[in-house]
Short mmCIF file of C-alpha atoms and ligand atoms in Angstrom, two decimals:
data_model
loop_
_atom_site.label_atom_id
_atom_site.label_comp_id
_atom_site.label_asym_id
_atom_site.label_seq_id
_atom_site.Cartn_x
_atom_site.Cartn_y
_atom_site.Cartn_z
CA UNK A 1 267.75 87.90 52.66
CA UNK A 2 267.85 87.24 56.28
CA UNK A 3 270.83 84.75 55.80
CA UNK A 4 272.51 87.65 53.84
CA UNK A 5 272.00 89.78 56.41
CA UNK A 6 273.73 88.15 59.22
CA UNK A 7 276.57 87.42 57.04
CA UNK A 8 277.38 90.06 55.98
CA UNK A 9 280.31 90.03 58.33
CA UNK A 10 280.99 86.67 57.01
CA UNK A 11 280.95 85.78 61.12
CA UNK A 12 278.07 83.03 62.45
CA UNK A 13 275.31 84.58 65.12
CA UNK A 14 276.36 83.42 68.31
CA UNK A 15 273.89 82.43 71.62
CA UNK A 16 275.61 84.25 74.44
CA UNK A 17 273.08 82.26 77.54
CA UNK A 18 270.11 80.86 76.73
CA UNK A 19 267.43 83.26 74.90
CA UNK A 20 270.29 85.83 73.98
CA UNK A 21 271.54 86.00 70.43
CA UNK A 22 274.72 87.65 69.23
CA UNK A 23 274.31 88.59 65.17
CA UNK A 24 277.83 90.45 64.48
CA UNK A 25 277.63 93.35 61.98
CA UNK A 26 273.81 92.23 61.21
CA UNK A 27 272.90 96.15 61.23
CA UNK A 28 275.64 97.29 58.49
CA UNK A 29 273.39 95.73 55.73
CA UNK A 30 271.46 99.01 55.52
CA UNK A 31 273.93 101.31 57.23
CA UNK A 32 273.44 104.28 55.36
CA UNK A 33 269.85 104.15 56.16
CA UNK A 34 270.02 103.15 59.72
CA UNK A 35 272.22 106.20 60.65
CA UNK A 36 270.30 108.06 58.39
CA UNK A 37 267.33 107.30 60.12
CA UNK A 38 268.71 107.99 63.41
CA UNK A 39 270.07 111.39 61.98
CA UNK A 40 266.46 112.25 61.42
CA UNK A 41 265.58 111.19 64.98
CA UNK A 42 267.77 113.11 67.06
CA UNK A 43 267.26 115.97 65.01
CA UNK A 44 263.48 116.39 66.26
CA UNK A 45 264.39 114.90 69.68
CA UNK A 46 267.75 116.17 70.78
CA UNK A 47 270.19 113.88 72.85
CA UNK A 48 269.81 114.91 76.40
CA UNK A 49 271.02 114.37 79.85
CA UNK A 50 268.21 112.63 81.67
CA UNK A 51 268.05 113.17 85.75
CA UNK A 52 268.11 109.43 87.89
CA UNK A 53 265.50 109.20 90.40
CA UNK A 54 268.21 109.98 92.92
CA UNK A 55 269.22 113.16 91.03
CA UNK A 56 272.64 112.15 89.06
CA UNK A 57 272.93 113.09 85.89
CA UNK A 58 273.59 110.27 84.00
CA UNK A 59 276.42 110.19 81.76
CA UNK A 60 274.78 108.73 78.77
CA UNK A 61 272.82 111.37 76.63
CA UNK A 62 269.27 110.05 75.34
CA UNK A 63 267.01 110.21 72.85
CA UNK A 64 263.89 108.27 71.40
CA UNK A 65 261.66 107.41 68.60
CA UNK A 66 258.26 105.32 68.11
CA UNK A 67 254.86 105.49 70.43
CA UNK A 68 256.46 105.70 73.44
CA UNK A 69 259.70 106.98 74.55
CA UNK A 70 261.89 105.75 78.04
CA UNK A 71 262.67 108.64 80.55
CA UNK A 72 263.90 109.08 84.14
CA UNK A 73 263.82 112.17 86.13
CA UNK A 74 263.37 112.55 89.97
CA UNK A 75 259.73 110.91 89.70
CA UNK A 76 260.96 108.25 88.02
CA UNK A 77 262.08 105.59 85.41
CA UNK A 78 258.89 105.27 82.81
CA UNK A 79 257.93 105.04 79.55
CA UNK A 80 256.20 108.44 78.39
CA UNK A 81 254.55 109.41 74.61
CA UNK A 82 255.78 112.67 74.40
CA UNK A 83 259.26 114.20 75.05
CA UNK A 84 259.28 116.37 78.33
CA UNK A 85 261.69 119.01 76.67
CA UNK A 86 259.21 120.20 73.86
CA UNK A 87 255.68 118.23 74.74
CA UNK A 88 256.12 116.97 71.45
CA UNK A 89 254.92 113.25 70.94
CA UNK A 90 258.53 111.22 70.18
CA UNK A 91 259.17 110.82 66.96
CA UNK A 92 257.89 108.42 64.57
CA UNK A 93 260.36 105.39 64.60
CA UNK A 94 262.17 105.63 60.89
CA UNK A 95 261.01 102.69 58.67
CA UNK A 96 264.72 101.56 58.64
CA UNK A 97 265.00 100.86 62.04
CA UNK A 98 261.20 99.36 62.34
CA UNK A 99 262.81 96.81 59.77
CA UNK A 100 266.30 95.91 61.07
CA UNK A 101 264.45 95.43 64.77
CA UNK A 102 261.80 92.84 63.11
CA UNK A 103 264.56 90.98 60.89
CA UNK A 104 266.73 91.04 63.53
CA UNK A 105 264.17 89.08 65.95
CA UNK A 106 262.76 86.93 63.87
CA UNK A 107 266.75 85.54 63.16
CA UNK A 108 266.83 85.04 66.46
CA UNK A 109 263.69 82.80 66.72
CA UNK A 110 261.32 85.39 67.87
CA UNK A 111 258.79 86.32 64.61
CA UNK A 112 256.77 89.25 64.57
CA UNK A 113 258.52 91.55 67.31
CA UNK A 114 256.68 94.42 66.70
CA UNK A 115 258.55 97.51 68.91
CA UNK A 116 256.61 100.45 69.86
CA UNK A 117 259.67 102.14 71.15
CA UNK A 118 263.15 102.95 70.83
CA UNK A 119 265.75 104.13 73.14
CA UNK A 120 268.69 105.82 71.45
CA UNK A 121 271.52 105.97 73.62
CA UNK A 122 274.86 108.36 73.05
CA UNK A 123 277.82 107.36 74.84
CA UNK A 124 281.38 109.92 74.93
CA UNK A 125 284.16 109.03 76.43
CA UNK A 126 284.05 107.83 80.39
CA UNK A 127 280.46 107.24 79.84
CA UNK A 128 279.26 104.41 81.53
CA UNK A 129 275.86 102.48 82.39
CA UNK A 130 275.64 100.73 85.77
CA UNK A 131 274.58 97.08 86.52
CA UNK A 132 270.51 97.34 85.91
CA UNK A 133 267.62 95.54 84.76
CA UNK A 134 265.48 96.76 81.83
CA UNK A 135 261.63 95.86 83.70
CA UNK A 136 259.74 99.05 82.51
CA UNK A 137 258.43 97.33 79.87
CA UNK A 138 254.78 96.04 80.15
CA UNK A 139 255.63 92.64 78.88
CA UNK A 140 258.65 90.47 79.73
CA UNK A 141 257.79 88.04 76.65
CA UNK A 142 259.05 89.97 73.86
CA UNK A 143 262.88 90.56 73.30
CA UNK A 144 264.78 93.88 73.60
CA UNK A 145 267.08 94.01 70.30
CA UNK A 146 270.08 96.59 70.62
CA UNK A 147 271.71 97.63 67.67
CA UNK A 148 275.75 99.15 68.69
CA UNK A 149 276.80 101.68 66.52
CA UNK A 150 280.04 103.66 66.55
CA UNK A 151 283.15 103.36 69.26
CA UNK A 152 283.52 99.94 70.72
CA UNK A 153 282.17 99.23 74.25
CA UNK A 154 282.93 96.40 76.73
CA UNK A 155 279.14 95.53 77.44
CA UNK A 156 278.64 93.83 81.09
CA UNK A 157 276.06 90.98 81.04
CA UNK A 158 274.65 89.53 84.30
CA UNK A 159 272.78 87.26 86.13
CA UNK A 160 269.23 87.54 87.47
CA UNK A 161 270.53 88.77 91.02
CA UNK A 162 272.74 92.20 90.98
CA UNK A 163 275.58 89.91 92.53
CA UNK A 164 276.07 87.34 90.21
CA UNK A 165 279.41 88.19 88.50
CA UNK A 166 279.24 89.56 85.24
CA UNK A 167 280.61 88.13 81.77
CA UNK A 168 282.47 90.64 79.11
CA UNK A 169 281.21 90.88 75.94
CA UNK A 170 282.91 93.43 73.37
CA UNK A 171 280.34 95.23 71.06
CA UNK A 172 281.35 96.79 67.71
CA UNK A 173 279.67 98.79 64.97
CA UNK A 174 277.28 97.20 63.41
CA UNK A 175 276.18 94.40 66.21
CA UNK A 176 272.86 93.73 67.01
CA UNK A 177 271.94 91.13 70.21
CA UNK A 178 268.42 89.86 70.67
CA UNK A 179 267.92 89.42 74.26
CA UNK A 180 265.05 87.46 75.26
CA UNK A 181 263.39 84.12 76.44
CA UNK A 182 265.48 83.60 80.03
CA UNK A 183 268.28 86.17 79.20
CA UNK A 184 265.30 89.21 79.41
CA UNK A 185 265.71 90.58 82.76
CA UNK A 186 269.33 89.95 83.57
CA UNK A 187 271.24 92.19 84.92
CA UNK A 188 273.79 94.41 82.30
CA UNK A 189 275.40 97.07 81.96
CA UNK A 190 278.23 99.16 79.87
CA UNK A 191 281.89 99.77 81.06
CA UNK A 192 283.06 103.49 80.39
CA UNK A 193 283.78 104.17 76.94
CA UNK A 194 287.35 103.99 76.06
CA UNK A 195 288.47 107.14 73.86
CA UNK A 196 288.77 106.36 70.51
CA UNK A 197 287.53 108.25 66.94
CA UNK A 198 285.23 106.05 64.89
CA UNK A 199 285.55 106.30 60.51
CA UNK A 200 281.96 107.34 60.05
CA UNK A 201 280.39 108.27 64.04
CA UNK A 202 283.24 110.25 65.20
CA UNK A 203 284.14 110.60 68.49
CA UNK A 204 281.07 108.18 70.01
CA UNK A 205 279.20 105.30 70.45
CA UNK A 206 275.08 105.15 69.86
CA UNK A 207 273.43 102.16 71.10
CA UNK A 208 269.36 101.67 69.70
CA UNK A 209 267.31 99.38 71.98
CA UNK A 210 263.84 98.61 70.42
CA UNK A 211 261.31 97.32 73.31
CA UNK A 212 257.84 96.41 73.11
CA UNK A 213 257.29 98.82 75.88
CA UNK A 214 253.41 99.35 76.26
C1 MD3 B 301 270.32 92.32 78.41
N1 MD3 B 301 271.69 99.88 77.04
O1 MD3 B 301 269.40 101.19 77.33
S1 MD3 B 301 272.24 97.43 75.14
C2 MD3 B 301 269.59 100.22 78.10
O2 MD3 B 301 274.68 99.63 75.30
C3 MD3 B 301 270.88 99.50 78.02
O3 MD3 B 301 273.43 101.32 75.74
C4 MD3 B 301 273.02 99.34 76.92
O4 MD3 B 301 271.11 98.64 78.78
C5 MD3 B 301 273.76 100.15 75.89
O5 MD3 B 301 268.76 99.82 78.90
C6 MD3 B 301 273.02 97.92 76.63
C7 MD3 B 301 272.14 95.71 75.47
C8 MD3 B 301 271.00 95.23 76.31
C9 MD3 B 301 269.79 95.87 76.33
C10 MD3 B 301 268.75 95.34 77.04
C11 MD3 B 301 268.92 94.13 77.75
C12 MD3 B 301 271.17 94.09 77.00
C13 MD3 B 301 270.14 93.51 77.73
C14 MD3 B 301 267.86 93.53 78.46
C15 MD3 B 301 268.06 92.35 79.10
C16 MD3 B 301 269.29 91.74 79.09
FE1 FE B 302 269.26 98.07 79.81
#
């Protein structure tokens, strides 16, 4: 199943750096219920424009699902169990995603990832995420997985110091990249989005992260 999975692209999973795994169209296996799944997300917890610490609105809208949901406003960049805009607790993460997250990780070498959140990321046109490192997380052990859906994007991936130059990686629809071992708090980041109009997504790109977060 697994092997059918990650070929279903008929490409190999590639290691970008040590400890980060590359698993090209690994997500379109179950596609219908993956963006089914996130349909049913950002329906009870609507995309929004988070606040930085420093007050910018950031360009990518955000959503969540599972235990515990990432947010930033001018307190901070935490992980929080209920969405600020209703006081609802997040909701649950779909069973689809749970299970492209787990098969994902264990393909690249790391069994029983077990997520307890997910970050769902919507990116337009000219939306961009700057050079940062994900460190929110209580543990640094277990992998982030991120799942690219929709428009292309020209991911940045870094070095463990902000200055070290990053490489280019292009991510398409259906990629998924296990990032873990050495590669888990490098430095990354998302060029702005290129217009474009995508067959089934439209006119945007959705990145899922899944963390082990508390
Ligand atoms: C490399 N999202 O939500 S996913 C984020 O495409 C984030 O929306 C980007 O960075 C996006 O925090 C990139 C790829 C990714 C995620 C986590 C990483 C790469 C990573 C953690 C460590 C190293
Ligand atoms: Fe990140």
């Amino acid at each position: 199943m697994t092997e059918q999975l990650s070929m279903f692209g008929r490409e190999p999973s590639r290691e970008l750096s040590p400890g980060a795994v590359l698993l090209p169209q690994f997500a379109l296996a179950d596609e219908a219920g993956l963006l089914a799944g996130v349909r049913a997300v950002t329906e009870q917890a609507a995309f929004r424009h988070m606040q930085t610490p420093g007050g910018f609105r950031m360009s990518v809208a955000m959503s969540n699902c599972g235990a515990l949901g990432w947010v930033t406003d001018r307190a901070g960049y935490r992980y929080e169990a209920r969405d600020p805009e209703t006081g609802d607790l997040w909701p649950p993460m779909p069973t689809s995603l749970r299970e492209l997250a787990r098969l994902a990780a264990a393909h690249a070498g790391y069994e029983g990832f077990d997520p307890d959140a997910c970050l769902v990321n919507r990116y337009e046109p000219g939306a961009r995420m700057t050079l940062h490192q994900d460190k929110n997380e209580r543990d640094f052990d277990a992998p982030i997985v991120s799942v690219s859906l929709g428009l292309p994007a020209t991911f940045l991936f870094g070095g463990l110091a902000r200055s070290d130059r990053p490489v280019r990686v292009a991510l398409t629809h259906g990629d998924v990249v296990v990032w873990g071992g050495p590669s888990r708090l490098r430095f990354h980041g998302v060029m702005p989005l290129a217009e474009g109009e995508h067959p089934r997504l439209g006119r945007i790109r959705v990145n899922l992260t899944f963390r082990k977060a508390g």
